[in-house]
Amino acid sequence: MPFAYGQTFKDALASLKTEGRYRVFTDIVRRRGSFPVAEHHTDAGIRPITVWCSNDYLGMAQHPKVLAAMRETLEFSGAGSGGTRNISGTTHHHVQLERELADLHGKESALLFTSGFVSNDATLSTLAKLLPGCIFYSDELNHASMIEGMRRSGADKRVHRHNDLDHLEELLRASDPSAPKIICFESVFSMEGDFGRIGDICDLAEKYNAMTYLDEVHGVGLYGPRGGGVAEREGVMHRIDIIEGTLAKAFGVMGGYITGSSTLIDCVRSYSPGFIFTTSLPPALTAGALASVRHLKSSNVERERLQNRAARVKRLASETGLPLIDSPSHIVPIVVGDASLCKAVSDELLYQHAVYVQPINYPTVPRGTERLRITPTPQHTDDMIDELIVALDTVWTAKRIRRAA
């Protein structure tokens, strides 16, 4: 009997729908100058909604400097880069942006990738192959891109409890002292909204002769006097071997990168298939990212306004009794705890209140911890925040969801 390919795929999708984990994309159009208001496109028509789940944390995707740089470069250089970095795809915009990113993190060199996922996956899978017997030490809440890179490397991996440095040290102590080691962690864990213990991890790395790999994806542009991230804010950038970041969140464009010593970066550049065989970012994107990085190096207005907005959302949500995760960062997670209910809450917020917050379900978060992940921006007004809280309060009451104690 022939294998039932089609039925197997249907069964896989049915399983997701039964669990309430099937992802439905929300069709929106962002209009320049209107963010965080967007157009929601449905079969019934188009209507305005307020976006509360964007990773464009500072609204830099709409910034005049970014748009001007992209327009100018698009008209001058055209659309695509024309090739991989090795074969005609290294434009002067790429070179300038890598220099700017290295300077941002106080490192000798930087390397651009097409996304933050690719930068983590390609770098970690390559590093371990260059370090025979390498062992990874990974926080249990690390992003899927780091987990995938470690898995593809074929290296041994030890997972420690989230932000539990006693457990991390226990794992380090039990390992072969002569084995190369890489400790991988994040500066801002995006689903919990808490900070990694960067300085303490550096202490352990020095004690056990391990390298440090810091994912600053949710920190770059947002923290530190020049937007270098949480490591810059805490004065420990110089103690980190590799700092990875994205151009698609606070910087508002697209792409990922790593920074480190010139030798290490050159090794990844020379050995990583994920870098070597990928067409480079279009010049207009690199020009826009360059303008964004440069602006945020000298402007704290956006960062300060973001923290003000996030603090207001947290305060009002807490006063309303919503089940917030205690987050010290700009991210505001509200726990629902059930996949189907989380989707129902999100749908009601969207269709009844014109408030868009995407449900976050497994495998992004563990089962039973499904949540709404609210991301305020500098552009959210007091009125928008008030409308969000009223909508959440109304839906929580209608759905009879347990409130915070």
GROMACS .gro file of C-alpha atoms in nm:
model
  405
    1MET     CA    1   0.000   0.000   0.000
    2PRO     CA    2   0.151   0.339  -0.097
    3PHE     CA    3   0.242   0.579   0.180
    4ALA     CA    4  -0.036   0.833   0.248
    5TYR     CA    5   0.166   1.154   0.230
    6GLY     CA    6  -0.130   1.389   0.211
    7GLN     CA    7  -0.314   1.229   0.502
    8THR     CA    8   0.000   1.242   0.717
    9PHE     CA    9   0.026   1.616   0.662
   10LYS     CA   10  -0.345   1.663   0.734
   11ASP     CA   11  -0.312   1.465   1.057
   12ALA     CA   12  -0.015   1.677   1.166
   13LEU     CA   13  -0.214   1.997   1.113
   14ALA     CA   14  -0.521   1.851   1.284
   15SER     CA   15  -0.310   1.775   1.590
   16LEU     CA   16  -0.200   2.139   1.613
   17LYS     CA   17  -0.559   2.260   1.577
   18THR     CA   18  -0.684   2.019   1.844
   19GLU     CA   19  -0.425   2.153   2.088
   20GLY     CA   20  -0.510   2.512   1.999
   21ARG     CA   21  -0.155   2.568   1.874
   22TYR     CA   22  -0.231   2.618   1.504
   23ARG     CA   23  -0.084   2.951   1.398
   24VAL     CA   24  -0.312   3.197   1.220
   25PHE     CA   25  -0.138   3.496   1.061
   26THR     CA   26  -0.296   3.836   1.108
   27ASP     CA   27  -0.304   4.026   0.779
   28ILE     CA   28  -0.205   4.388   0.847
   29VAL     CA   29  -0.067   4.688   0.662
   30ARG     CA   30   0.158   4.932   0.845
   31ARG     CA   31   0.123   5.285   0.711
   32ARG     CA   32   0.420   5.517   0.742
   33GLY     CA   33   0.358   5.777   1.011
   34SER     CA   34   0.065   5.589   1.169
   35PHE     CA   35   0.247   5.324   1.374
   36PRO     CA   36   0.143   5.163   1.608
   37VAL     CA   37  -0.194   5.193   1.431
   38ALA     CA   38  -0.221   4.956   1.135
   39GLU     CA   39  -0.484   4.837   0.888
   40HIS     CA   40  -0.634   4.494   0.958
   41HIS     CA   41  -0.742   4.322   0.636
   42THR     CA   42  -1.019   4.060   0.659
   43ASP     CA   43  -1.287   3.921   0.429
   44ALA     CA   44  -1.526   4.169   0.591
   45GLY     CA   45  -1.311   4.466   0.498
   46ILE     CA   46  -1.034   4.687   0.637
   47ARG     CA   47  -1.031   4.852   0.977
   48PRO     CA   48  -0.776   5.024   1.200
   49ILE     CA   49  -0.620   4.835   1.491
   50THR     CA   50  -0.351   4.915   1.746
   51VAL     CA   51  -0.050   4.683   1.736
   52TRP     CA   52   0.077   4.574   2.078
   53CYS     CA   53   0.308   4.287   1.982
   54SER     CA   54   0.559   4.436   1.738
   55ASN     CA   55   0.932   4.378   1.774
   56ASP     CA   56   0.987   4.721   1.616
   57TYR     CA   57   1.050   4.825   1.976
   58LEU     CA   58   1.145   5.188   1.909
   59GLY     CA   59   0.949   5.250   1.591
   60MET     CA   60   1.274   5.295   1.398
   61ALA     CA   61   1.119   5.127   1.092
   62GLN     CA   62   0.933   5.457   1.048
   63HIS     CA   63   1.218   5.694   1.137
   64PRO     CA   64   1.289   5.966   0.878
   65LYS     CA   65   1.667   5.904   0.884
   66VAL     CA   66   1.619   5.534   0.816
   67LEU     CA   67   1.370   5.588   0.537
   68ALA     CA   68   1.582   5.858   0.374
   69ALA     CA   69   1.891   5.635   0.377
   70MET     CA   70   1.697   5.347   0.224
   71ARG     CA   71   1.539   5.561  -0.048
   72GLU     CA   72   1.870   5.717  -0.145
   73THR     CA   73   2.048   5.382  -0.160
   74LEU     CA   74   1.765   5.212  -0.346
   75GLU     CA   75   1.774   5.480  -0.616
   76PHE     CA   76   2.154   5.476  -0.634
   77SER     CA   77   2.231   5.101  -0.603
   78GLY     CA   78   1.910   4.924  -0.700
   79ALA     CA   79   1.725   4.645  -0.521
   80GLY     CA   80   1.944   4.339  -0.459
   81SER     CA   81   2.309   4.298  -0.369
   82GLY     CA   82   2.379   4.075  -0.668
   83GLY     CA   83   2.546   3.784  -0.493
   84THR     CA   84   2.699   3.624  -0.188
   85ARG     CA   85   2.948   3.822   0.015
   86ASN     CA   86   3.235   3.644  -0.160
   87ILE     CA   87   3.097   3.684  -0.512
   88SER     CA   88   3.012   4.051  -0.576
   89GLY     CA   89   2.774   4.086  -0.276
   90THR     CA   90   3.000   4.288  -0.046
   91THR     CA   91   2.900   4.649  -0.100
   92HIS     CA   92   3.050   4.945   0.078
   93HIS     CA   93   2.726   4.964   0.281
   94HIS     CA   94   2.799   4.619   0.424
   95VAL     CA   95   3.154   4.718   0.513
   96GLN     CA   96   3.040   5.039   0.682
   97LEU     CA   97   2.767   4.866   0.880
   98GLU     CA   98   3.000   4.593   1.007
   99ARG     CA   99   3.247   4.858   1.124
  100GLU     CA  100   2.967   5.046   1.301
  101LEU     CA  101   2.842   4.731   1.476
  102ALA     CA  102   3.191   4.632   1.590
  103ASP     CA  103   3.232   4.981   1.736
  104LEU     CA  104   2.889   4.961   1.903
  105HIS     CA  105   2.998   4.656   2.101
  106GLY     CA  106   3.362   4.751   2.151
  107LYS     CA  107   3.488   4.462   1.938
  108GLU     CA  108   3.748   4.430   1.662
  109SER     CA  109   3.515   4.294   1.396
  110ALA     CA  110   3.156   4.217   1.302
  111LEU     CA  111   2.987   3.993   1.049
  112LEU     CA  112   2.643   4.041   0.892
  113PHE     CA  113   2.388   3.766   0.835
  114THR     CA  114   2.043   3.771   0.680
  115SER     CA  115   1.866   3.729   1.017
  116GLY     CA  116   1.925   3.688   1.388
  117PHE     CA  117   1.820   3.323   1.362
  118VAL     CA  118   2.080   3.257   1.093
  119SER     CA  119   2.354   3.438   1.284
  120ASN     CA  120   2.301   3.220   1.593
  121ASP     CA  121   2.250   2.896   1.401
  122ALA     CA  122   2.543   2.946   1.163
  123THR     CA  123   2.789   3.076   1.422
  124LEU     CA  124   2.731   2.818   1.694
  125SER     CA  125   2.726   2.523   1.453
  126THR     CA  126   3.053   2.647   1.300
  127LEU     CA  127   3.236   2.728   1.624
  128ALA     CA  128   3.191   2.382   1.772
  129LYS     CA  129   3.328   2.218   1.458
  130LEU     CA  130   3.640   2.434   1.491
  131LEU     CA  131   3.681   2.335   1.858
  132PRO     CA  132   3.724   1.955   1.887
  133GLY     CA  133   3.544   1.816   2.191
  134CYS     CA  134   3.355   2.142   2.247
  135ILE     CA  135   3.083   2.148   2.513
  136PHE     CA  136   2.797   2.398   2.508
  137TYR     CA  137   2.635   2.524   2.828
  138SER     CA  138   2.288   2.655   2.753
  139ASP     CA  139   2.024   2.831   2.958
  140GLU     CA  140   1.703   2.629   2.936
  141LEU     CA  141   1.516   2.934   2.801
  142ASN     CA  142   1.760   3.014   2.521
  143HIS     CA  143   1.609   3.097   2.184
  144ALA     CA  144   1.537   2.823   1.929
  145SER     CA  145   1.806   2.963   1.697
  146MET     CA  146   2.079   2.898   1.953
  147ILE     CA  147   1.939   2.555   2.032
  148GLU     CA  148   1.935   2.467   1.662
  149GLY     CA  149   2.293   2.586   1.612
  150MET     CA  150   2.416   2.374   1.902
  151ARG     CA  151   2.220   2.073   1.778
  152ARG     CA  152   2.356   2.100   1.424
  153SER     CA  153   2.711   2.131   1.551
  154GLY     CA  154   2.698   1.776   1.687
  155ALA     CA  155   2.874   1.894   2.004
  156ASP     CA  156   2.783   1.792   2.355
  157LYS     CA  157   2.532   2.024   2.525
  158ARG     CA  158   2.458   2.074   2.894
  159VAL     CA  159   2.139   2.263   2.982
  160HIS     CA  160   2.110   2.451   3.311
  161ARG     CA  161   1.802   2.583   3.485
  162HIS     CA  162   1.708   2.935   3.386
  163ASN     CA  163   1.945   3.192   3.536
  164ASP     CA  164   2.057   2.932   3.793
  165LEU     CA  165   2.432   2.991   3.819
  166ASP     CA  166   2.479   2.729   4.088
  167HIS     CA  167   2.349   2.470   3.845
  168LEU     CA  168   2.567   2.613   3.567
  169GLU     CA  169   2.876   2.591   3.785
  170GLU     CA  170   2.785   2.236   3.884
  171LEU     CA  171   2.783   2.142   3.515
  172LEU     CA  172   3.109   2.325   3.445
  173ARG     CA  173   3.281   2.166   3.743
  174ALA     CA  174   3.177   1.816   3.631
  175SER     CA  175   3.325   1.863   3.282
  176ASP     CA  176   3.669   1.779   3.152
  177PRO     CA  177   3.886   2.081   3.248
  178SER     CA  178   4.075   2.057   2.917
  179ALA     CA  179   3.763   2.054   2.695
  180PRO     CA  180   3.676   2.375   2.506
  181LYS     CA  181   3.359   2.526   2.650
  182ILE     CA  182   3.108   2.788   2.531
  183ILE     CA  183   2.848   2.935   2.766
  184CYS     CA  184   2.545   3.055   2.565
  185PHE     CA  185   2.285   3.288   2.712
  186GLU     CA  186   2.070   3.593   2.644
  187SER     CA  187   2.075   3.946   2.781
  188VAL     CA  188   1.694   3.978   2.769
  189PHE     CA  189   1.492   3.658   2.763
  190SER     CA  190   1.213   3.765   2.534
  191MET     CA  191   0.927   3.553   2.668
  192GLU     CA  192   0.995   3.612   3.039
  193GLY     CA  193   1.124   3.967   3.001
  194ASP     CA  194   1.402   3.913   3.255
  195PHE     CA  195   1.776   3.977   3.224
  196GLY     CA  196   2.060   3.728   3.198
  197ARG     CA  197   2.321   3.743   3.476
  198ILE     CA  198   2.597   3.860   3.246
  199GLY     CA  199   2.868   3.963   3.492
  200ASP     CA  200   2.824   3.652   3.707
  201ILE     CA  201   2.840   3.428   3.401
  202CYS     CA  202   3.162   3.601   3.293
  203ASP     CA  203   3.307   3.521   3.637
  204LEU     CA  204   3.228   3.152   3.587
  205ALA     CA  205   3.364   3.157   3.233
  206GLU     CA  206   3.696   3.294   3.356
  207LYS     CA  207   3.707   3.044   3.641
  208TYR     CA  208   3.649   2.744   3.412
  209ASN     CA  209   3.825   2.875   3.099
  210ALA     CA  210   3.508   2.895   2.892
  211MET     CA  211   3.411   3.126   2.607
  212THR     CA  212   3.099   3.340   2.639
  213TYR     CA  213   2.833   3.380   2.369
  214LEU     CA  214   2.575   3.650   2.442
  215ASP     CA  215   2.254   3.693   2.245
  216GLU     CA  216   2.167   4.065   2.271
  217VAL     CA  217   1.880   4.047   2.020
  218HIS     CA  218   1.628   4.200   2.263
  219GLY     CA  219   1.884   4.436   2.417
  220VAL     CA  220   2.065   4.610   2.132
  221GLY     CA  221   1.942   4.962   2.068
  222LEU     CA  222   1.735   4.949   2.388
  223TYR     CA  223   1.989   4.950   2.672
  224GLY     CA  224   2.323   5.118   2.736
  225PRO     CA  225   2.421   5.481   2.671
  226ARG     CA  226   2.480   5.410   2.300
  227GLY     CA  227   2.235   5.123   2.255
  228GLY     CA  228   2.503   4.856   2.287
  229GLY     CA  229   2.268   4.644   2.495
  230VAL     CA  230   2.248   4.519   2.852
  231ALA     CA  231   2.618   4.427   2.851
  232GLU     CA  232   2.703   4.790   2.773
  233ARG     CA  233   2.468   4.914   3.045
  234GLU     CA  234   2.642   4.685   3.295
  235GLY     CA  235   2.993   4.770   3.176
  236VAL     CA  236   3.085   4.413   3.081
  237MET     CA  237   3.098   4.412   2.701
  238HIS     CA  238   3.475   4.368   2.709
  239ARG     CA  239   3.433   4.042   2.903
  240ILE     CA  240   3.212   3.877   2.639
  241ASP     CA  241   3.383   3.683   2.359
  242ILE     CA  242   3.096   3.695   2.108
  243ILE     CA  243   2.802   3.936   2.111
  244GLU     CA  244   2.523   3.854   1.869
  245GLY     CA  245   2.243   4.090   1.773
  246THR     CA  246   1.972   4.175   1.527
  247LEU     CA  247   1.889   4.466   1.300
  248ALA     CA  248   1.520   4.368   1.286
  249LYS     CA  249   1.396   4.473   1.630
  250ALA     CA  250   1.511   4.796   1.796
  251PHE     CA  251   1.695   4.904   1.479
  252GLY     CA  252   1.378   4.851   1.276
  253VAL     CA  253   1.514   4.693   0.957
  254MET     CA  254   1.633   4.334   0.892
  255GLY     CA  255   1.938   4.116   0.944
  256GLY     CA  256   2.155   3.965   1.216
  257TYR     CA  257   2.519   3.990   1.313
  258ILE     CA  258   2.795   3.875   1.543
  259THR     CA  259   3.084   4.075   1.688
  260GLY     CA  260   3.411   3.959   1.841
  261SER     CA  261   3.782   3.937   1.784
  262SER     CA  262   3.903   3.973   1.426
  263THR     CA  263   4.040   3.616   1.428
  264LEU     CA  264   3.717   3.461   1.553
  265ILE     CA  265   3.502   3.659   1.309
  266ASP     CA  266   3.733   3.567   1.023
  267CYS     CA  267   3.697   3.198   1.113
  268VAL     CA  268   3.317   3.215   1.102
  269ARG     CA  269   3.336   3.414   0.777
  270SER     CA  270   3.565   3.154   0.625
  271TYR     CA  271   3.404   2.831   0.751
  272SER     CA  272   3.030   2.888   0.798
  273PRO     CA  273   2.807   2.753   0.516
  274GLY     CA  274   2.523   2.967   0.649
  275PHE     CA  275   2.729   3.274   0.568
  276ILE     CA  276   2.928   3.162   0.265
  277PHE     CA  277   2.640   3.033   0.053
  278THR     CA  278   2.377   3.300   0.127
  279THR     CA  279   2.305   3.606  -0.086
  280SER     CA  280   2.395   3.916   0.114
  281LEU     CA  281   2.147   4.169   0.246
  282PRO     CA  282   2.025   4.426  -0.009
  283PRO     CA  283   2.222   4.754   0.002
  284ALA     CA  284   1.911   4.957   0.090
  285LEU     CA  285   1.855   4.744   0.403
  286THR     CA  286   2.215   4.778   0.517
  287ALA     CA  287   2.199   5.155   0.459
  288GLY     CA  288   1.881   5.182   0.661
  289ALA     CA  289   2.026   4.975   0.944
  290LEU     CA  290   2.342   5.185   0.940
  291ALA     CA  291   2.138   5.504   0.976
  292SER     CA  292   1.940   5.350   1.262
  293VAL     CA  293   2.249   5.229   1.452
  294ARG     CA  294   2.418   5.566   1.414
  295HIS     CA  295   2.110   5.754   1.532
  296LEU     CA  296   2.059   5.539   1.840
  297LYS     CA  297   2.424   5.571   1.937
  298SER     CA  298   2.363   5.939   2.004
  299SER     CA  299   1.991   5.957   2.093
  300ASN     CA  300   1.844   5.835   2.421
  301VAL     CA  301   1.502   5.991   2.358
  302GLU     CA  302   1.354   5.673   2.213
  303ARG     CA  303   1.495   5.448   2.487
  304GLU     CA  304   1.370   5.670   2.769
  305ARG     CA  305   1.023   5.701   2.618
  306LEU     CA  306   1.001   5.323   2.571
  307GLN     CA  307   1.078   5.256   2.937
  308ASN     CA  308   0.821   5.517   3.038
  309ARG     CA  309   0.553   5.349   2.825
  310ALA     CA  310   0.638   5.000   2.948
  311ALA     CA  311   0.629   5.113   3.312
  312ARG     CA  312   0.283   5.265   3.264
  313VAL     CA  313   0.144   4.949   3.103
  314LYS     CA  314   0.285   4.734   3.385
  315ARG     CA  315   0.152   4.961   3.658
  316LEU     CA  316  -0.201   4.977   3.519
  317ALA     CA  317  -0.210   4.605   3.437
  318SER     CA  318  -0.096   4.523   3.789
  319GLU     CA  319  -0.355   4.754   3.943
  320THR     CA  320  -0.621   4.579   3.733
  321GLY     CA  321  -0.512   4.242   3.872
  322LEU     CA  322  -0.392   4.090   3.547
  323PRO     CA  323  -0.149   3.794   3.591
  324LEU     CA  324   0.174   3.969   3.491
  325ILE     CA  325   0.512   3.803   3.493
  326ASP     CA  326   0.735   4.030   3.702
  327SER     CA  327   0.950   4.170   3.422
  328PRO     CA  328   1.228   4.426   3.475
  329SER     CA  329   1.263   4.486   3.101
  330HIS     CA  330   1.050   4.657   2.834
  331ILE     CA  331   0.858   4.333   2.768
  332VAL     CA  332   0.521   4.280   2.941
  333PRO     CA  333   0.417   3.910   2.953
  334ILE     CA  334   0.065   3.824   3.076
  335VAL     CA  335   0.005   3.456   3.147
  336VAL     CA  336  -0.312   3.280   3.024
  337GLY     CA  337  -0.193   2.923   3.076
  338ASP     CA  338  -0.389   2.739   2.808
  339ALA     CA  339  -0.329   2.736   2.432
  340SER     CA  340  -0.691   2.740   2.316
  341LEU     CA  341  -0.788   3.004   2.571
  342CYS     CA  342  -0.488   3.217   2.478
  343LYS     CA  343  -0.597   3.212   2.114
  344ALA     CA  344  -0.956   3.296   2.213
  345VAL     CA  345  -0.839   3.591   2.422
  346SER     CA  346  -0.623   3.718   2.138
  347ASP     CA  347  -0.909   3.685   1.890
  348GLU     CA  348  -1.154   3.870   2.114
  349LEU     CA  349  -0.907   4.150   2.173
  350LEU     CA  350  -0.853   4.182   1.799
  351TYR     CA  351  -1.205   4.150   1.667
  352GLN     CA  352  -1.398   4.312   1.952
  353HIS     CA  353  -1.154   4.577   2.072
  354ALA     CA  354  -0.918   4.640   1.776
  355VAL     CA  355  -0.624   4.548   1.999
  356TYR     CA  356  -0.369   4.319   1.834
  357VAL     CA  357  -0.165   4.094   2.067
  358GLN     CA  358  -0.055   3.764   1.916
  359PRO     CA  359  -0.093   3.452   2.137
  360ILE     CA  360   0.235   3.286   2.237
  361ASN     CA  361   0.205   2.908   2.264
  362TYR     CA  362   0.425   2.596   2.274
  363PRO     CA  363   0.699   2.544   2.155
  364THR     CA  364   0.786   2.912   2.197
  365VAL     CA  365   0.696   2.876   2.567
  366PRO     CA  366   0.640   2.560   2.775
  367ARG     CA  367   0.291   2.408   2.778
  368GLY     CA  368   0.079   2.553   3.056
  369THR     CA  369   0.254   2.891   3.037
  370GLU     CA  370   0.084   3.024   2.723
  371ARG     CA  371   0.072   3.400   2.730
  372LEU     CA  372   0.019   3.734   2.567
  373ARG     CA  373   0.348   3.918   2.511
  374ILE     CA  374   0.283   4.291   2.509
  375THR     CA  375   0.551   4.521   2.371
  376PRO     CA  376   0.489   4.892   2.427
  377THR     CA  377   0.672   5.140   2.205
  378PRO     CA  378   0.754   5.511   2.233
  379GLN     CA  379   0.469   5.577   1.991
  380HIS     CA  380   0.195   5.430   2.215
  381THR     CA  381   0.001   5.716   2.374
  382ASP     CA  382  -0.165   5.733   2.717
  383ASP     CA  383  -0.505   5.691   2.549
  384MET     CA  384  -0.385   5.378   2.367
  385ILE     CA  385  -0.255   5.232   2.692
  386ASP     CA  386  -0.582   5.307   2.869
  387GLU     CA  387  -0.774   5.139   2.586
  388LEU     CA  388  -0.548   4.834   2.609
  389ILE     CA  389  -0.605   4.794   2.983
  390VAL     CA  390  -0.983   4.833   2.950
  391ALA     CA  391  -0.988   4.575   2.671
  392LEU     CA  392  -0.777   4.328   2.869
  393ASP     CA  393  -0.991   4.377   3.178
  394THR     CA  394  -1.310   4.322   2.979
  395VAL     CA  395  -1.184   4.007   2.808
  396TRP     CA  396  -1.038   3.862   3.128
  397THR     CA  397  -1.376   3.905   3.297
  398ALA     CA  398  -1.569   3.763   2.999
  399LYS     CA  399  -1.341   3.458   2.975
  400ARG     CA  400  -1.337   3.409   3.355
  401ILE     CA  401  -0.958   3.385   3.356
  402ARG     CA  402  -0.790   3.362   3.696
  403ARG     CA  403  -0.648   3.696   3.808
  404ALA     CA  404  -0.325   3.764   3.991
  405ALA     CA  405  -0.343   3.699   4.363
   0.00000   0.00000   0.00000
